[in-house]
PDB file of C-alpha atoms in Angstrom:
ATOM      1  CA  MET A 189       0.000   0.000   0.000  1.00  0.00           C
ATOM      2  CA  THR A 190       1.278   3.452  -0.935  1.00  0.00           C
ATOM      3  CA  ILE A 191       1.094   6.059   1.847  1.00  0.00           C
ATOM      4  CA  ASN A 192       0.688   9.641   0.614  1.00  0.00           C
ATOM      5  CA  VAL A 193       2.669  12.049   2.803  1.00  0.00           C
ATOM      6  CA  VAL A 194       2.651  15.798   3.480  1.00  0.00           C
ATOM      7  CA  ILE A 195       5.717  17.284   5.232  1.00  0.00           C
ATOM      8  CA  ALA A 196       5.488  20.474   7.295  1.00  0.00           C
ATOM      9  CA  GLY A 197       8.834  22.231   7.732  1.00  0.00           C
ATOM     10  CA  PRO A 198      10.769  20.791   4.766  1.00  0.00           C
ATOM     11  CA  ARG A 199      13.558  23.404   4.925  1.00  0.00           C
ATOM     12  CA  GLY A 200      14.521  22.574   8.501  1.00  0.00           C
ATOM     13  CA  LYS A 201      17.308  20.157   9.315  1.00  0.00           C
ATOM     14  CA  MET A 202      14.853  17.464  10.371  1.00  0.00           C
ATOM     15  CA  GLY A 203      12.461  18.304   7.561  1.00  0.00           C
ATOM     16  CA  SER A 204      15.097  18.036   4.839  1.00  0.00           C
ATOM     17  CA  GLU A 205      16.095  14.594   6.157  1.00  0.00           C
ATOM     18  CA  ALA A 206      12.434  13.582   6.109  1.00  0.00           C
ATOM     19  CA  VAL A 207      12.120  14.711   2.483  1.00  0.00           C
ATOM     20  CA  LYS A 208      15.039  12.459   1.524  1.00  0.00           C
ATOM     21  CA  MET A 209      13.652   9.536   3.517  1.00  0.00           C
ATOM     22  CA  VAL A 210      10.153   9.760   2.034  1.00  0.00           C
ATOM     23  CA  GLU A 211      11.500  10.135  -1.500  1.00  0.00           C
ATOM     24  CA  ASN A 212      13.658   7.024  -1.022  1.00  0.00           C
ATOM     25  CA  GLU A 213      10.913   4.801   0.421  1.00  0.00           C
ATOM     26  CA  THR A 214       9.105   2.779  -2.229  1.00  0.00           C
ATOM     27  CA  ASN A 215       5.776   2.697  -0.342  1.00  0.00           C
ATOM     28  CA  PHE A 216       5.780   6.423   0.560  1.00  0.00           C
ATOM     29  CA  ARG A 217       4.793   9.186  -1.860  1.00  0.00           C
ATOM     30  CA  LEU A 218       5.389  12.856  -1.055  1.00  0.00           C
ATOM     31  CA  VAL A 219       2.381  14.812  -2.360  1.00  0.00           C
ATOM     32  CA  ALA A 220       2.839  18.292  -0.809  1.00  0.00           C
ATOM     33  CA  CYS A 221       4.750  20.397   1.711  1.00  0.00           C
ATOM     34  CA  ILE A 222       3.792  23.144   4.164  1.00  0.00           C
ATOM     35  CA  ASP A 223       6.279  26.010   4.510  1.00  0.00           C
ATOM     36  CA  HIS A 224       5.448  29.587   5.525  1.00  0.00           C
ATOM     37  CA  LYS A 225       8.079  31.114   3.193  1.00  0.00           C
ATOM     38  CA  ASN A 226       7.567  29.390  -0.136  1.00  0.00           C
ATOM     39  CA  ASN A 227       3.871  29.409  -0.928  1.00  0.00           C
ATOM     40  CA  GLY A 228       3.182  28.661  -4.584  1.00  0.00           C
ATOM     41  CA  ARG A 229       6.647  27.300  -5.319  1.00  0.00           C
ATOM     42  CA  THR A 230       7.570  23.658  -5.834  1.00  0.00           C
ATOM     43  CA  LEU A 231       9.988  21.570  -3.825  1.00  0.00           C
ATOM     44  CA  ASP A 232      12.386  20.960  -6.727  1.00  0.00           C
ATOM     45  CA  ALA A 233      13.090  24.721  -6.745  1.00  0.00           C
ATOM     46  CA  ILE A 234      14.422  24.419  -3.184  1.00  0.00           C
ATOM     47  CA  PHE A 235      15.971  20.955  -3.338  1.00  0.00           C
ATOM     48  CA  PRO A 236      17.557  20.302  -6.754  1.00  0.00           C
ATOM     49  CA  GLU A 237      17.902  16.617  -5.865  1.00  0.00           C
ATOM     50  CA  VAL A 238      14.087  16.324  -5.785  1.00  0.00           C
ATOM     51  CA  GLU A 239      13.073  15.585  -9.348  1.00  0.00           C
ATOM     52  CA  ARG A 240       9.290  15.989  -9.000  1.00  0.00           C
ATOM     53  CA  SER A 241       7.387  19.298  -8.830  1.00  0.00           C
ATOM     54  CA  ILE A 242       5.826  18.867  -5.388  1.00  0.00           C
ATOM     55  CA  PRO A 243       3.652  21.891  -4.460  1.00  0.00           C
ATOM     56  CA  ILE A 244       4.340  24.007  -1.366  1.00  0.00           C
ATOM     57  CA  TYR A 245       1.650  25.782   0.681  1.00  0.00           C
ATOM     58  CA  ASP A 246       1.857  28.285   3.510  1.00  0.00           C
ATOM     59  CA  ASP A 247      -1.643  27.360   4.671  1.00  0.00           C
ATOM     60  CA  ALA A 248      -2.255  23.850   6.031  1.00  0.00           C
ATOM     61  CA  THR A 249      -6.004  23.943   5.436  1.00  0.00           C
ATOM     62  CA  LYS A 250      -5.574  24.841   1.771  1.00  0.00           C
ATOM     63  CA  CYS A 251      -2.947  22.109   1.422  1.00  0.00           C
ATOM     64  CA  PHE A 252      -5.236  19.393   2.790  1.00  0.00           C
ATOM     65  CA  GLU A 253      -8.213  20.661   0.798  1.00  0.00           C
ATOM     66  CA  ASN A 254      -6.179  20.420  -2.419  1.00  0.00           C
ATOM     67  CA  HIS A 255      -4.727  17.003  -1.552  1.00  0.00           C
ATOM     68  CA  LYS A 256      -7.607  14.883  -0.360  1.00  0.00           C
ATOM     69  CA  ASP A 257      -5.509  11.792  -1.107  1.00  0.00           C
ATOM     70  CA  ALA A 258      -3.061  12.655   1.703  1.00  0.00           C
ATOM     71  CA  ASP A 259      -2.796   9.950   4.370  1.00  0.00           C
ATOM     72  CA  VAL A 260      -0.144  11.221   6.779  1.00  0.00           C
ATOM     73  CA  LEU A 261       1.278  14.574   7.881  1.00  0.00           C
ATOM     74  CA  ILE A 262       4.887  14.558   9.086  1.00  0.00           C
ATOM     75  CA  GLU A 263       4.971  17.693  11.263  1.00  0.00           C
ATOM     76  CA  LEU A 264       8.498  19.046  11.849  1.00  0.00           C
ATOM     77  CA  SER A 265       7.997  22.807  12.080  1.00  0.00           C
ATOM     78  CA  VAL A 266       7.762  24.873  15.300  1.00  0.00           C
ATOM     79  CA  PRO A 267       5.366  24.583  18.285  1.00  0.00           C
ATOM     80  CA  GLN A 268       3.285  27.671  17.375  1.00  0.00           C
ATOM     81  CA  ALA A 269       2.524  26.367  13.884  1.00  0.00           C
ATOM     82  CA  GLY A 270       2.757  22.684  14.756  1.00  0.00           C
ATOM     83  CA  TYR A 271      -0.444  22.558  16.771  1.00  0.00           C
ATOM     84  CA  LYS A 272      -2.429  24.338  14.029  1.00  0.00           C
ATOM     85  CA  HIS A 273      -1.038  22.001  11.367  1.00  0.00           C
ATOM     86  CA  THR A 274      -1.802  18.921  13.476  1.00  0.00           C
ATOM     87  CA  ARG A 275      -5.349  20.032  14.258  1.00  0.00           C
ATOM     88  CA  SER A 276      -6.001  20.894  10.617  1.00  0.00           C
ATOM     89  CA  ALA A 277      -4.691  17.493   9.518  1.00  0.00           C
ATOM     90  CA  LEU A 278      -7.091  15.683  11.852  1.00  0.00           C
ATOM     91  CA  GLU A 279      -9.979  17.858  10.641  1.00  0.00           C
ATOM     92  CA  HIS A 280      -9.212  16.684   7.095  1.00  0.00           C
ATOM     93  CA  HIS A 281      -8.775  13.022   8.099  1.00  0.00           C
ATOM     94  CA  VAL A 282      -5.000  13.091   7.670  1.00  0.00           C
ATOM     95  CA  ARG A 283      -3.059  11.229  10.353  1.00  0.00           C
ATOM     96  CA  PRO A 284      -0.332  13.353  12.016  1.00  0.00           C
ATOM     97  CA  VAL A 285       3.138  12.113  12.965  1.00  0.00           C
ATOM     98  CA  VAL A 286       4.526  14.980  15.006  1.00  0.00           C
ATOM     99  CA  GLY A 287       8.166  15.561  15.937  1.00  0.00           C
ATOM    100  CA  THR A 288       7.550  19.154  16.986  1.00  0.00           C
ATOM    101  CA  THR A 289       7.686  19.437  20.787  1.00  0.00           C
ATOM    102  CA  GLY A 290       6.409  22.068  23.201  1.00  0.00           C
ATOM    103  CA  PHE A 291       2.679  21.301  23.071  1.00  0.00           C
ATOM    104  CA  THR A 292       0.749  22.014  26.282  1.00  0.00           C
ATOM    105  CA  GLU A 293      -1.170  19.359  28.228  1.00  0.00           C
ATOM    106  CA  VAL A 294      -4.411  21.045  27.146  1.00  0.00           C
ATOM    107  CA  GLN A 295      -3.396  20.841  23.485  1.00  0.00           C
ATOM    108  CA  LEU A 296      -2.426  17.165  23.810  1.00  0.00           C
ATOM    109  CA  LYS A 297      -5.783  16.389  25.426  1.00  0.00           C
ATOM    110  CA  GLU A 298      -7.663  18.227  22.679  1.00  0.00           C
ATOM    111  CA  LEU A 299      -5.757  16.373  19.945  1.00  0.00           C
ATOM    112  CA  ASP A 300      -6.430  13.038  21.636  1.00  0.00           C
ATOM    113  CA  GLU A 301     -10.168  13.754  21.892  1.00  0.00           C
ATOM    114  CA  PHE A 302     -10.319  14.898  18.269  1.00  0.00           C
ATOM    115  CA  ALA A 303      -8.434  11.825  17.045  1.00  0.00           C
ATOM    116  CA  GLN A 304     -10.705   9.532  19.070  1.00  0.00           C
ATOM    117  CA  GLN A 305     -13.819  11.218  17.703  1.00  0.00           C
ATOM    118  CA  ASN A 306     -12.560  10.745  14.142  1.00  0.00           C
ATOM    119  CA  ASN A 307     -11.382   7.175  14.805  1.00  0.00           C
ATOM    120  CA  MET A 308      -7.879   8.088  13.628  1.00  0.00           C
ATOM    121  CA  GLY A 309      -4.321   7.831  14.837  1.00  0.00           C
ATOM    122  CA  CYS A 310      -2.194  10.788  15.928  1.00  0.00           C
ATOM    123  CA  MET A 311       1.393  10.309  17.095  1.00  0.00           C
ATOM    124  CA  ILE A 312       3.366  12.891  19.102  1.00  0.00           C
ATOM    125  CA  ILE A 313       6.986  11.716  19.277  1.00  0.00           C
ATOM    126  CA  PRO A 314       9.492  13.686  21.415  1.00  0.00           C
ATOM    127  CA  ASN A 315      12.405  11.716  19.948  1.00  0.00           C
ATOM    128  CA  PHE A 316      12.406   9.504  16.848  1.00  0.00           C
ATOM    129  CA  ALA A 317      15.830   7.944  17.544  1.00  0.00           C
ATOM    130  CA  LEU A 318      15.371   4.294  18.487  1.00  0.00           C
ATOM    131  CA  GLY A 319      18.419   4.492  20.770  1.00  0.00           C
ATOM    132  CA  ALA A 320      16.844   7.379  22.673  1.00  0.00           C
ATOM    133  CA  VAL A 321      13.667   5.361  23.155  1.00  0.00           C
ATOM    134  CA  LEU A 322      15.683   2.470  24.579  1.00  0.00           C
ATOM    135  CA  MET A 323      17.478   4.949  26.865  1.00  0.00           C
ATOM    136  CA  MET A 324      14.097   6.023  28.247  1.00  0.00           C
ATOM    137  CA  LYS A 325      12.970   2.434  28.736  1.00  0.00           C
ATOM    138  CA  PHE A 326      16.209   1.538  30.543  1.00  0.00           C
ATOM    139  CA  ALA A 327      15.868   4.635  32.740  1.00  0.00           C
ATOM    140  CA  LYS A 328      12.365   3.575  33.778  1.00  0.00           C
ATOM    141  CA  MET A 329      13.711   0.139  34.715  1.00  0.00           C
ATOM    142  CA  ALA A 330      16.614   1.607  36.702  1.00  0.00           C
ATOM    143  CA  ALA A 331      14.377   4.023  38.644  1.00  0.00           C
ATOM    144  CA  THR A 332      12.853   1.074  40.509  1.00  0.00           C
ATOM    145  CA  TYR A 333      16.229   0.558  42.205  1.00  0.00           C
ATOM    146  CA  PHE A 334      17.775   4.063  42.003  1.00  0.00           C
ATOM    147  CA  PRO A 335      15.205   6.723  42.986  1.00  0.00           C
ATOM    148  CA  ASP A 336      17.691   9.646  43.007  1.00  0.00           C
ATOM    149  CA  VAL A 337      18.176  10.933  39.467  1.00  0.00           C
ATOM    150  CA  ASP A 338      19.108  13.997  37.434  1.00  0.00           C
ATOM    151  CA  ILE A 339      18.567  14.387  33.689  1.00  0.00           C
ATOM    152  CA  ILE A 340      20.943  16.452  31.557  1.00  0.00           C
ATOM    153  CA  GLU A 341      19.787  17.112  28.005  1.00  0.00           C
ATOM    154  CA  LYS A 342      21.889  18.917  25.406  1.00  0.00           C
ATOM    155  CA  HIS A 343      20.700  20.329  22.106  1.00  0.00           C
ATOM    156  CA  HIS A 344      21.720  22.780  19.397  1.00  0.00           C
ATOM    157  CA  ASP A 345      21.338  26.461  20.241  1.00  0.00           C
ATOM    158  CA  GLN A 346      18.406  26.975  17.844  1.00  0.00           C
ATOM    159  CA  LYS A 347      16.050  24.691  19.759  1.00  0.00           C
ATOM    160  CA  LEU A 348      13.069  26.702  20.981  1.00  0.00           C
ATOM    161  CA  ASP A 349      11.809  24.732  23.985  1.00  0.00           C
ATOM    162  CA  ALA A 350      13.541  23.756  27.223  1.00  0.00           C
ATOM    163  CA  PRO A 351      13.566  21.249  28.735  1.00  0.00           C
ATOM    164  CA  SER A 352      13.293  19.017  25.697  1.00  0.00           C
ATOM    165  CA  GLY A 353      10.312  16.778  25.068  1.00  0.00           C
ATOM    166  CA  THR A 354      12.646  13.793  25.448  1.00  0.00           C
ATOM    167  CA  ALA A 355      13.735  14.915  28.929  1.00  0.00           C
ATOM    168  CA  ILE A 356      10.129  15.484  30.015  1.00  0.00           C
ATOM    169  CA  LYS A 357       9.042  12.096  28.636  1.00  0.00           C
ATOM    170  CA  THR A 358      11.980  10.416  30.394  1.00  0.00           C
ATOM    171  CA  ALA A 359      11.068  12.046  33.707  1.00  0.00           C
ATOM    172  CA  GLU A 360       7.438  10.980  33.296  1.00  0.00           C
ATOM    173  CA  LEU A 361       8.480   7.364  32.678  1.00  0.00           C
ATOM    174  CA  ILE A 362      10.822   7.438  35.678  1.00  0.00           C
ATOM    175  CA  SER A 363       7.980   8.797  37.828  1.00  0.00           C
ATOM    176  CA  GLU A 364       5.972   5.682  36.987  1.00  0.00           C
ATOM    177  CA  SER A 365       8.666   3.555  38.654  1.00  0.00           C
ATOM    178  CA  ARG A 366       9.430   5.544  41.792  1.00  0.00           C
ATOM    179  CA  LYS A 367       7.686   7.532  44.484  1.00  0.00           C
ATOM    180  CA  VAL A 368       7.890  11.316  44.392  1.00  0.00           C
ATOM    181  CA  LYS A 369      10.796  12.440  46.557  1.00  0.00           C
ATOM    182  CA  THR A 370      12.807  15.586  47.250  1.00  0.00           C
ATOM    183  CA  GLN A 371      16.446  15.101  46.294  1.00  0.00           C
ATOM    184  CA  GLY A 372      19.470  16.756  47.841  1.00  0.00           C
ATOM    185  CA  HIS A 373      19.888  18.424  51.218  1.00  0.00           C
ATOM    186  CA  PRO A 374      16.559  19.386  52.862  1.00  0.00           C
ATOM    187  CA  LYS A 375      17.931  22.896  53.502  1.00  0.00           C
ATOM    188  CA  GLU A 376      19.402  23.282  50.021  1.00  0.00           C
ATOM    189  CA  GLU A 377      19.247  26.853  48.698  1.00  0.00           C
ATOM    190  CA  GLU A 378      19.879  28.132  45.189  1.00  0.00           C
ATOM    191  CA  THR A 379      22.135  31.186  45.481  1.00  0.00           C
ATOM    192  CA  ILE A 380      21.412  31.783  41.789  1.00  0.00           C
ATOM    193  CA  PRO A 381      17.813  30.861  40.805  1.00  0.00           C
ATOM    194  CA  GLY A 382      17.688  27.900  38.436  1.00  0.00           C
ATOM    195  CA  ALA A 383      21.054  26.460  39.437  1.00  0.00           C
ATOM    196  CA  ARG A 384      19.486  23.118  40.339  1.00  0.00           C
ATOM    197  CA  GLY A 385      17.439  22.955  37.151  1.00  0.00           C
ATOM    198  CA  ALA A 386      13.753  22.426  36.509  1.00  0.00           C
ATOM    199  CA  ASP A 387      11.795  20.094  38.772  1.00  0.00           C
ATOM    200  CA  LEU A 388       9.348  17.406  37.673  1.00  0.00           C
ATOM    201  CA  ASP A 389       8.102  15.177  40.503  1.00  0.00           C
ATOM    202  CA  GLY A 390      11.368  15.767  42.359  1.00  0.00           C
ATOM    203  CA  ILE A 391      13.513  14.926  39.312  1.00  0.00           C
ATOM    204  CA  LYS A 392      15.936  17.667  38.280  1.00  0.00           C
ATOM    205  CA  LEU A 393      16.141  18.490  34.562  1.00  0.00           C
ATOM    206  CA  HIS A 394      19.055  20.503  33.160  1.00  0.00           C
ATOM    207  CA  SER A 395      19.131  21.950  29.627  1.00  0.00           C
ATOM    208  CA  VAL A 396      22.283  22.784  27.656  1.00  0.00           C
ATOM    209  CA  ARG A 397      22.037  24.758  24.389  1.00  0.00           C
ATOM    210  CA  LEU A 398      25.223  25.097  22.335  1.00  0.00           C
ATOM    211  CA  PRO A 399      26.197  25.222  18.643  1.00  0.00           C
ATOM    212  CA  GLY A 400      27.729  21.970  17.478  1.00  0.00           C
ATOM    213  CA  LEU A 401      25.285  19.795  19.406  1.00  0.00           C
ATOM    214  CA  VAL A 402      22.408  17.861  17.831  1.00  0.00           C
ATOM    215  CA  ALA A 403      20.490  15.858  20.473  1.00  0.00           C
ATOM    216  CA  HIS A 404      22.061  14.277  23.547  1.00  0.00           C
ATOM    217  CA  GLN A 405      20.839  13.120  26.945  1.00  0.00           C
ATOM    218  CA  GLU A 406      22.294  11.627  30.114  1.00  0.00           C
ATOM    219  CA  VAL A 407      20.195  10.130  32.880  1.00  0.00           C
ATOM    220  CA  ILE A 408      22.359   9.957  36.005  1.00  0.00           C
ATOM    221  CA  PHE A 409      21.216   7.804  38.925  1.00  0.00           C
ATOM    222  CA  GLY A 410      22.872   8.109  42.326  1.00  0.00           C
ATOM    223  CA  SER A 411      23.034   5.636  45.194  1.00  0.00           C
ATOM    224  CA  PRO A 412      25.414   5.263  48.177  1.00  0.00           C
ATOM    225  CA  GLY A 413      28.783   4.210  46.787  1.00  0.00           C
ATOM    226  CA  GLN A 414      27.787   4.121  43.112  1.00  0.00           C
ATOM    227  CA  THR A 415      26.244   5.951  40.172  1.00  0.00           C
ATOM    228  CA  LEU A 416      24.606   4.673  37.000  1.00  0.00           C
ATOM    229  CA  THR A 417      24.590   6.756  33.804  1.00  0.00           C
ATOM    230  CA  ILE A 418      22.399   5.926  30.807  1.00  0.00           C
ATOM    231  CA  LYS A 419      23.375   8.037  27.823  1.00  0.00           C
ATOM    232  CA  HIS A 420      22.327   8.527  24.231  1.00  0.00           C
ATOM    233  CA  ASP A 421      23.812  10.738  21.496  1.00  0.00           C
ATOM    234  CA  SER A 422      22.443  11.636  18.090  1.00  0.00           C
ATOM    235  CA  MET A 423      25.330  13.054  16.073  1.00  0.00           C
ATOM    236  CA  ASP A 424      23.318  13.385  12.875  1.00  0.00           C
ATOM    237  CA  ARG A 425      19.611  13.854  12.176  1.00  0.00           C
ATOM    238  CA  SER A 426      19.610  10.814   9.932  1.00  0.00           C
ATOM    239  CA  SER A 427      19.450   8.896  13.244  1.00  0.00           C
ATOM    240  CA  PHE A 428      15.793   9.950  13.561  1.00  0.00           C
ATOM    241  CA  MET A 429      14.571   8.672  10.202  1.00  0.00           C
ATOM    242  CA  ASP A 430      14.078   4.993  11.129  1.00  0.00           C
ATOM    243  CA  GLY A 431      11.696   6.180  13.838  1.00  0.00           C
ATOM    244  CA  VAL A 432       9.851   8.532  11.473  1.00  0.00           C
ATOM    245  CA  LYS A 433       9.439   5.716   8.949  1.00  0.00           C
ATOM    246  CA  LEU A 434       8.142   3.359  11.660  1.00  0.00           C
ATOM    247  CA  CYS A 435       5.594   5.949  12.827  1.00  0.00           C
ATOM    248  CA  VAL A 436       4.300   6.746   9.335  1.00  0.00           C
ATOM    249  CA  ASN A 437       3.469   3.070   8.910  1.00  0.00           C
ATOM    250  CA  LYS A 438       2.128   2.627  12.450  1.00  0.00           C
ATOM    251  CA  VAL A 439      -0.128   5.711  12.527  1.00  0.00           C
ATOM    252  CA  MET A 440      -2.236   4.106   9.796  1.00  0.00           C
ATOM    253  CA  GLU A 441      -3.197   1.348  12.270  1.00  0.00           C
ATOM    254  CA  VAL A 442      -3.671   3.074  15.656  1.00  0.00           C
ATOM    255  CA  LYS A 443      -6.586   5.080  17.080  1.00  0.00           C
ATOM    256  CA  GLY A 444      -6.312   8.135  19.315  1.00  0.00           C
ATOM    257  CA  LEU A 445      -3.182   9.931  20.507  1.00  0.00           C
ATOM    258  CA  ILE A 446       0.045   7.978  20.923  1.00  0.00           C
ATOM    259  CA  TYR A 447       2.705   9.896  22.864  1.00  0.00           C
ATOM    260  CA  GLY A 448       6.248   8.584  22.528  1.00  0.00           C
ATOM    261  CA  LEU A 449       7.840   5.771  20.559  1.00  0.00           C
ATOM    262  CA  ASP A 450       8.193   3.689  23.729  1.00  0.00           C
ATOM    263  CA  THR A 451       4.486   2.880  23.528  1.00  0.00           C
ATOM    264  CA  ILE A 452       4.831   1.017  20.214  1.00  0.00           C
ATOM    265  CA  LEU A 453       8.287  -0.606  20.526  1.00  0.00           C
TER     266      LEU A 453
END
C-alpha cells in the first residue's frame, strides 16, 4: 500500500532529512509540503535533488483541501505552527506524525479527543531515535532501584523549547517507577535561581544549548557508593529517520493519541 505524505517544515534540518527519507521509500509518496516562506513554489526549486514538482503551501487547510488523497502529515515545524497544522490534519482526516515538541497538556488532550472522535491515529513523538527510546525504557527500569536521578539534556542552540520533550518524557516514565521524593539536602538553597534545574516530581532536569550539538541526553542515577549513567547521542539527524518511517506506517493502524515511541516498541 502506498502512503501519501505531506511534510510540514521541509527546509529545517529534520524536515530536509524527512524529504530524503520519504523520496527514497518505495511505499511512501510525497504529495505536498507546508512552509510559511515558499507558498506557490515547488519543492524541486528548493531541493535540486528532488526531481518531481511537489507543491508548497503556507496554509495547512488549503494544502489538505487540495490534496484529499493525503494519508499522513509529518509535522516538523515549530510549536506555534505545529499545533495548528496537526489540528487541521485531523480535521481533514489526515493522520499526524509529530516531531515538533512544546505542546501544552491542554493541546495534547484536545488532539487526543479529536483523534478519538474521528477514529484516527495521531502520534506525538518527542524523539524519533530508536536508541533514545531504549534509553528512556532503561531509565524507567533503573528508577525502581535508584530513585535519586538527574537528567541532563543537550541540544543545538536553535532549539526553541527547554527542557526538551525527550527529557520530560523520560522524567514521566521514571515517575511511573518511583515515588515522588525531594532530592538533595533538605535545607538546600539556590544562590542563583535555576542552578538546580527544573523540577518534575522531584527529578531535576538541566538543559544545555550550544552550537555543534544535535540531540544528547544523560540520565544519572545516584546511590550510596555508586552511580549509573544511561546516555544517548544523536550526532546526525539521519538517526531519527528509522523512527519517522516506523511511525508513518504505524499511525495508519492506531486510534487516538500515541505519545512517545516507547508505547509502540
